[in-house]
PDB file of C-alpha atoms in Angstrom:
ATOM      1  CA  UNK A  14     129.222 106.544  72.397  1.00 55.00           C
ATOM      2  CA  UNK A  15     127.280 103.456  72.071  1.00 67.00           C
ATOM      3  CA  UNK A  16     124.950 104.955  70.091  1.00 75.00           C
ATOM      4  CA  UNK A  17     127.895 105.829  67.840  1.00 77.00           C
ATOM      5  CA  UNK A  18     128.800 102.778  68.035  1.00 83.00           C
ATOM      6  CA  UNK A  19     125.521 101.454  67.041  1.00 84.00           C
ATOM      7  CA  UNK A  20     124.865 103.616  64.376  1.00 85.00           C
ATOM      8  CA  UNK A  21     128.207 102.984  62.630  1.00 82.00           C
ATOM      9  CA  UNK A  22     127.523  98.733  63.217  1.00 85.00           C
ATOM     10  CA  UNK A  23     124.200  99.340  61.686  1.00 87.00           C
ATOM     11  CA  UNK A  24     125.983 101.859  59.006  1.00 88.00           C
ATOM     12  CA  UNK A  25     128.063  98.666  58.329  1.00 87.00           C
ATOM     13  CA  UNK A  26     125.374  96.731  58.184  1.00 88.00           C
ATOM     14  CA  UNK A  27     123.033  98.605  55.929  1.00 90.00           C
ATOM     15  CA  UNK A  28     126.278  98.961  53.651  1.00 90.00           C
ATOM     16  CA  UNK A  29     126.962  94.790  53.627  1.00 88.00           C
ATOM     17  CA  UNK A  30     123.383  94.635  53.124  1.00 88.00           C
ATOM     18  CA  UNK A  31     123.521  97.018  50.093  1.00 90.00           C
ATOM     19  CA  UNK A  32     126.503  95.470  48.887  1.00 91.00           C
ATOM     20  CA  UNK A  33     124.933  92.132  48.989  1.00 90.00           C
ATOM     21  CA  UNK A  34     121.560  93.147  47.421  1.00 89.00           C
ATOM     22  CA  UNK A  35     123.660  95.097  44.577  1.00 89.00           C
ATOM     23  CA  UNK A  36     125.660  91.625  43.804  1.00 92.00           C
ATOM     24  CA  UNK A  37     122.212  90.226  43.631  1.00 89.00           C
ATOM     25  CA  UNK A  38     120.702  92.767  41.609  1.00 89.00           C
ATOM     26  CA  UNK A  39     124.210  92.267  39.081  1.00 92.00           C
ATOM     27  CA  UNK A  40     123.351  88.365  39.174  1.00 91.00           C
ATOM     28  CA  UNK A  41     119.514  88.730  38.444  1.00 90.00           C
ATOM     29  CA  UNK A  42     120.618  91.060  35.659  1.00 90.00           C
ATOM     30  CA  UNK A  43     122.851  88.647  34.062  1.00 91.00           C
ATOM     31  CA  UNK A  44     120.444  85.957  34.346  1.00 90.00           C
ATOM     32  CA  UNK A  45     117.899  88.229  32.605  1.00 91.00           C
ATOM     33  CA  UNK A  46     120.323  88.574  30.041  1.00 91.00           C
ATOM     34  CA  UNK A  47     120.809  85.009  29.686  1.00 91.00           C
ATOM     35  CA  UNK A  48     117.173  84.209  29.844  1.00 89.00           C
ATOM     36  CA  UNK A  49     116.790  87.185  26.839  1.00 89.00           C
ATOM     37  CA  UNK A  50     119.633  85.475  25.240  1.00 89.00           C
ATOM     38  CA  UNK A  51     118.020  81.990  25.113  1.00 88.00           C
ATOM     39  CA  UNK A  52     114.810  83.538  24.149  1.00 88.00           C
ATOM     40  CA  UNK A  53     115.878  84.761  21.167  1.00 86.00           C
ATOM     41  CA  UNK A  54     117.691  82.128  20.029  1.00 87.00           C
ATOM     42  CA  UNK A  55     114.843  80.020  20.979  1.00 84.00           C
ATOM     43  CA  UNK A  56     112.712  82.723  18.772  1.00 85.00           C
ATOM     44  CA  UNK A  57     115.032  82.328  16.200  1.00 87.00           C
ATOM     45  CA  UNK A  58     115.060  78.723  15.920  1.00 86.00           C
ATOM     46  CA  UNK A  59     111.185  78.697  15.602  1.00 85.00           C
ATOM     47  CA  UNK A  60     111.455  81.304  12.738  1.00 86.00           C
ATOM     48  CA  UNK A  61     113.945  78.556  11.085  1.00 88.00           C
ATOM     49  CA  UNK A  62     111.784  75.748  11.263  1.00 88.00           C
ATOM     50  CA  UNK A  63     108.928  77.996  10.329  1.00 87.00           C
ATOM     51  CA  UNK A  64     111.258  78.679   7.031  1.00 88.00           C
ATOM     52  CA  UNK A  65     112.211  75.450   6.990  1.00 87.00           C
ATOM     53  CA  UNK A  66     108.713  73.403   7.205  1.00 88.00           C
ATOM     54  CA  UNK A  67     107.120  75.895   4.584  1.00 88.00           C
ATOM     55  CA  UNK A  68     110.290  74.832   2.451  1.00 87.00           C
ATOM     56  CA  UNK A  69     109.369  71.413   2.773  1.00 85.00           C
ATOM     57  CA  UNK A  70     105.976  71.633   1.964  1.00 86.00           C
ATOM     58  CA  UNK A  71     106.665  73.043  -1.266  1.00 83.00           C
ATOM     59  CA  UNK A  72     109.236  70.898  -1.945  1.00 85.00           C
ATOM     60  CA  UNK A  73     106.765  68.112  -0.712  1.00 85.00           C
ATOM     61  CA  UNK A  74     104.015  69.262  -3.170  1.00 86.00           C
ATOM     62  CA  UNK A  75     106.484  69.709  -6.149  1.00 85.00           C
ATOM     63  CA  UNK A  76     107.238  66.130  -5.777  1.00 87.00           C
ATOM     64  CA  UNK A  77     103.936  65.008  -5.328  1.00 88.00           C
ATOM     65  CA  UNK A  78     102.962  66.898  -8.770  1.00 90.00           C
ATOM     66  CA  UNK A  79     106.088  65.107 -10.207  1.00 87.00           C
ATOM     67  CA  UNK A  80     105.210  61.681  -8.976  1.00 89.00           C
ATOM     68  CA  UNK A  81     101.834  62.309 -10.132  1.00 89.00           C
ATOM     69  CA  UNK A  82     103.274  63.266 -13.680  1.00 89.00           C
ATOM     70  CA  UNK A  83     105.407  59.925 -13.748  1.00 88.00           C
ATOM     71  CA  UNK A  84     102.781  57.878 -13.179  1.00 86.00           C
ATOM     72  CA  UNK A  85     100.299  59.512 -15.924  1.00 88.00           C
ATOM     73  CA  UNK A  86     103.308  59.197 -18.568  1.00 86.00           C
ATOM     74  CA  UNK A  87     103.998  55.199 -17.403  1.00 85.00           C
ATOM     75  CA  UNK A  88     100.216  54.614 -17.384  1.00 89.00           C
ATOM     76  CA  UNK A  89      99.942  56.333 -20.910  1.00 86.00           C
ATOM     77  CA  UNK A  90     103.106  54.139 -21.614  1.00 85.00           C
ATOM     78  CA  UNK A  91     102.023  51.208 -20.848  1.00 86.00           C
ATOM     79  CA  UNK A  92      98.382  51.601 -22.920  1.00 88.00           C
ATOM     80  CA  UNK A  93     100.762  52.569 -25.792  1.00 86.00           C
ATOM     81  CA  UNK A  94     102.590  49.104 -25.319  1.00 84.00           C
ATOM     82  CA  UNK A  95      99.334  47.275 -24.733  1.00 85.00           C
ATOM     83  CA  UNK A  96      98.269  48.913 -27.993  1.00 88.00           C
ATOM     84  CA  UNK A  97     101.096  47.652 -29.736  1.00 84.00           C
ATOM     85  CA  UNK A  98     100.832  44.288 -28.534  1.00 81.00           C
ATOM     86  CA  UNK A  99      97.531  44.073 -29.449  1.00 86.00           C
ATOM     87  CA  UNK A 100      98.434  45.236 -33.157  1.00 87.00           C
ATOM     88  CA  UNK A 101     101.496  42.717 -33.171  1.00 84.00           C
ATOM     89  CA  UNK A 102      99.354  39.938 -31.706  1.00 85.00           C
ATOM     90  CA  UNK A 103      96.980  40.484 -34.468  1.00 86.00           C
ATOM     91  CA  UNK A 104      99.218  40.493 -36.842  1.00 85.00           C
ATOM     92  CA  UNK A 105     101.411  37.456 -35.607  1.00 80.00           C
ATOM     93  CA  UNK A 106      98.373  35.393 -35.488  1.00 86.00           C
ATOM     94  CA  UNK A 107      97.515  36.469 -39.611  1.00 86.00           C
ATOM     95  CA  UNK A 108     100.798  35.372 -40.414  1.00 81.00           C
ATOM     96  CA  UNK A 109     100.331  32.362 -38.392  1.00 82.00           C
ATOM     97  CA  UNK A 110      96.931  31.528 -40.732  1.00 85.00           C
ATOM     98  CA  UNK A 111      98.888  32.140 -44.018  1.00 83.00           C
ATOM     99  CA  UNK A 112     101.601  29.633 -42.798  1.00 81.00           C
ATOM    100  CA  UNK A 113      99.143  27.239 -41.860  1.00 84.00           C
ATOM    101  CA  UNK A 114      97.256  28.046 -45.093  1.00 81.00           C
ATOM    102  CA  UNK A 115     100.854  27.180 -47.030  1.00 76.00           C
ATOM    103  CA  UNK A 116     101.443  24.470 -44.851  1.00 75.00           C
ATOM    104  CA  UNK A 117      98.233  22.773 -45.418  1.00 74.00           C
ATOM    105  CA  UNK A 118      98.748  23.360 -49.329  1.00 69.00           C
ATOM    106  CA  UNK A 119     101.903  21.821 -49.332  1.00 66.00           C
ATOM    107  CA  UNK A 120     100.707  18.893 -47.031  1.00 68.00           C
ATOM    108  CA  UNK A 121      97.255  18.176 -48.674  1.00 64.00           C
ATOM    109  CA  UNK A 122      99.385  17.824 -52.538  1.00 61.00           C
ATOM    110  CA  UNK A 123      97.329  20.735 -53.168  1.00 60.00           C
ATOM    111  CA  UNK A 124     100.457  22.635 -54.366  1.00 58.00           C
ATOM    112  CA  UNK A 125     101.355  20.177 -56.463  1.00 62.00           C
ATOM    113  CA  UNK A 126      98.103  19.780 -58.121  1.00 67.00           C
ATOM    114  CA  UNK A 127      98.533  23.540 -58.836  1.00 70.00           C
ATOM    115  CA  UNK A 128     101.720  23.192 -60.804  1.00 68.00           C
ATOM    116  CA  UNK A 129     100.773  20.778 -62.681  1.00 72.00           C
ATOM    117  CA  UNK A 130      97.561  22.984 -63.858  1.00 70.00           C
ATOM    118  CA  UNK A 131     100.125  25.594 -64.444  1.00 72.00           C
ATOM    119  CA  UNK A 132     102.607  23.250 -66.488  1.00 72.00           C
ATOM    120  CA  UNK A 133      99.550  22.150 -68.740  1.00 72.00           C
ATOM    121  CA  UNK A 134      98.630  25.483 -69.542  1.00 74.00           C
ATOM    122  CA  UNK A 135     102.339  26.610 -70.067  1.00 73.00           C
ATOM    123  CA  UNK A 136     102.432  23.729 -72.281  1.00 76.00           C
ATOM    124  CA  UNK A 137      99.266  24.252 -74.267  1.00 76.00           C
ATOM    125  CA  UNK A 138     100.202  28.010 -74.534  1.00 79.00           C
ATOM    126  CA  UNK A 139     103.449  26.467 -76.029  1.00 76.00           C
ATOM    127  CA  UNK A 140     101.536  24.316 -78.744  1.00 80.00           C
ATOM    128  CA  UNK A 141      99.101  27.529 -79.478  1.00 82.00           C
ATOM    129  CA  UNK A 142     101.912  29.692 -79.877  1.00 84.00           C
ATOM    130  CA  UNK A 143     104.222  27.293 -82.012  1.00 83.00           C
ATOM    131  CA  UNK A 144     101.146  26.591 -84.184  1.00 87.00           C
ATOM    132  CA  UNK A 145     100.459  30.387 -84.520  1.00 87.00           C
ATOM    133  CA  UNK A 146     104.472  30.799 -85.294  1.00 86.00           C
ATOM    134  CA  UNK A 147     104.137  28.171 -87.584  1.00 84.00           C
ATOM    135  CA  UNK A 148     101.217  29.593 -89.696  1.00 86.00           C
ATOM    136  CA  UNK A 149     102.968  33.478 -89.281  1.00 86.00           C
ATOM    137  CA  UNK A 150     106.101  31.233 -91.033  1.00 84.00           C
ATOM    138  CA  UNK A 151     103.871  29.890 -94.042  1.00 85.00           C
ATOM    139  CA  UNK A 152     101.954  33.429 -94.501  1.00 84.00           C
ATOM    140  CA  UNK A 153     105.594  34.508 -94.480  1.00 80.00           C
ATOM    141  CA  UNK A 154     107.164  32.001 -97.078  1.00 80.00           C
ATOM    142  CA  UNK A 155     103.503  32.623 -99.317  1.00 80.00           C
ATOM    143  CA  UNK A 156     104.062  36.912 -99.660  1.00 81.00           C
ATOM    144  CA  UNK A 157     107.154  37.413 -99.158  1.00 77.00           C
ATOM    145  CA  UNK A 158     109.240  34.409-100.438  1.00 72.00           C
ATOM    146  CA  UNK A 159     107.340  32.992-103.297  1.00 73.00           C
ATOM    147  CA  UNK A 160     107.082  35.967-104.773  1.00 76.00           C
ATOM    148  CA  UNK A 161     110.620  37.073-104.924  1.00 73.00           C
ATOM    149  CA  UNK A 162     111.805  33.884-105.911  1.00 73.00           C
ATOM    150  CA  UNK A 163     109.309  34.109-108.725  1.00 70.00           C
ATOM    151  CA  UNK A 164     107.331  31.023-107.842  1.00 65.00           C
ATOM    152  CA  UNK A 165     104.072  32.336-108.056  1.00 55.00           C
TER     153      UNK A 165
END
């Protein structure tokens, strides 16, 4: 009987044994699972920041192209303004000679020497034409007059 006895004590402890290495086997299972679990997320966070960095990049270049757009447009803007400046410069600085010019006139009696050469040749134009009116007057009085009045 002590072999009987034996055999069902080892029995028992084949079937502990078994019981324990199946409760193992459940436990390495589920931490397979797990360890599948986090390797796919894992898997699937590297596809996102794949997805995500090559989003960036383009995004990255398309501002880079814009920047680089801005800054040819500002530059082209600012050698219009210089342009401009150079034009109004110019021309501030002709003005600036005429009023000088005018300025210098008026200072330098200059202006006033002109207007009295003006006045004397308003004034002889005056004498010309009132001595021209006056001999257009006697022509007149000699045809026209005279005659109808029977003077000559």
């Amino acid at each position: 009987m002590e072999n009987k006895t034996e055999q069902g004590l080892i029995n028992d402890r084949i079937n502990g044994l078994e019981q324990r290495i199946g409760t193992v086997d459940r436990k390495v299972d589920d931490l397979e699972d797990k360890v599948d679990d986090i390797k796919d997320k894992n898997d699937e966070r590297h596809v996102e920041m794949v997805r995500l960095t090559t989003e960036l990049k383009g995004s990255s270049k398309a501002t880079e192209q814009n920047t680089n757009r801005m800054a040819n447009s500002i530059e082209g803007l600012v050698n219009e303004l210089k342009q401009s400046n150079s034009r109004t410069d110019d021309r501030f600085n002709e003005v600036n000679a005429e009023v000088r010019e005018v300025k210098d006139k008026l200072e330098g009696n200059q202006f006033d020497k002109t207007i009295q050469l003006e006045e004397k040749k308003l004034s002889n134009k005056v004498i010309v034409g009132l001595i021209g009116g006056g001999f257009i007057i006697i022509e007149l009085i000699i045809k026209v007059v005279t005659p109808a009045l029977g003077l000559g």
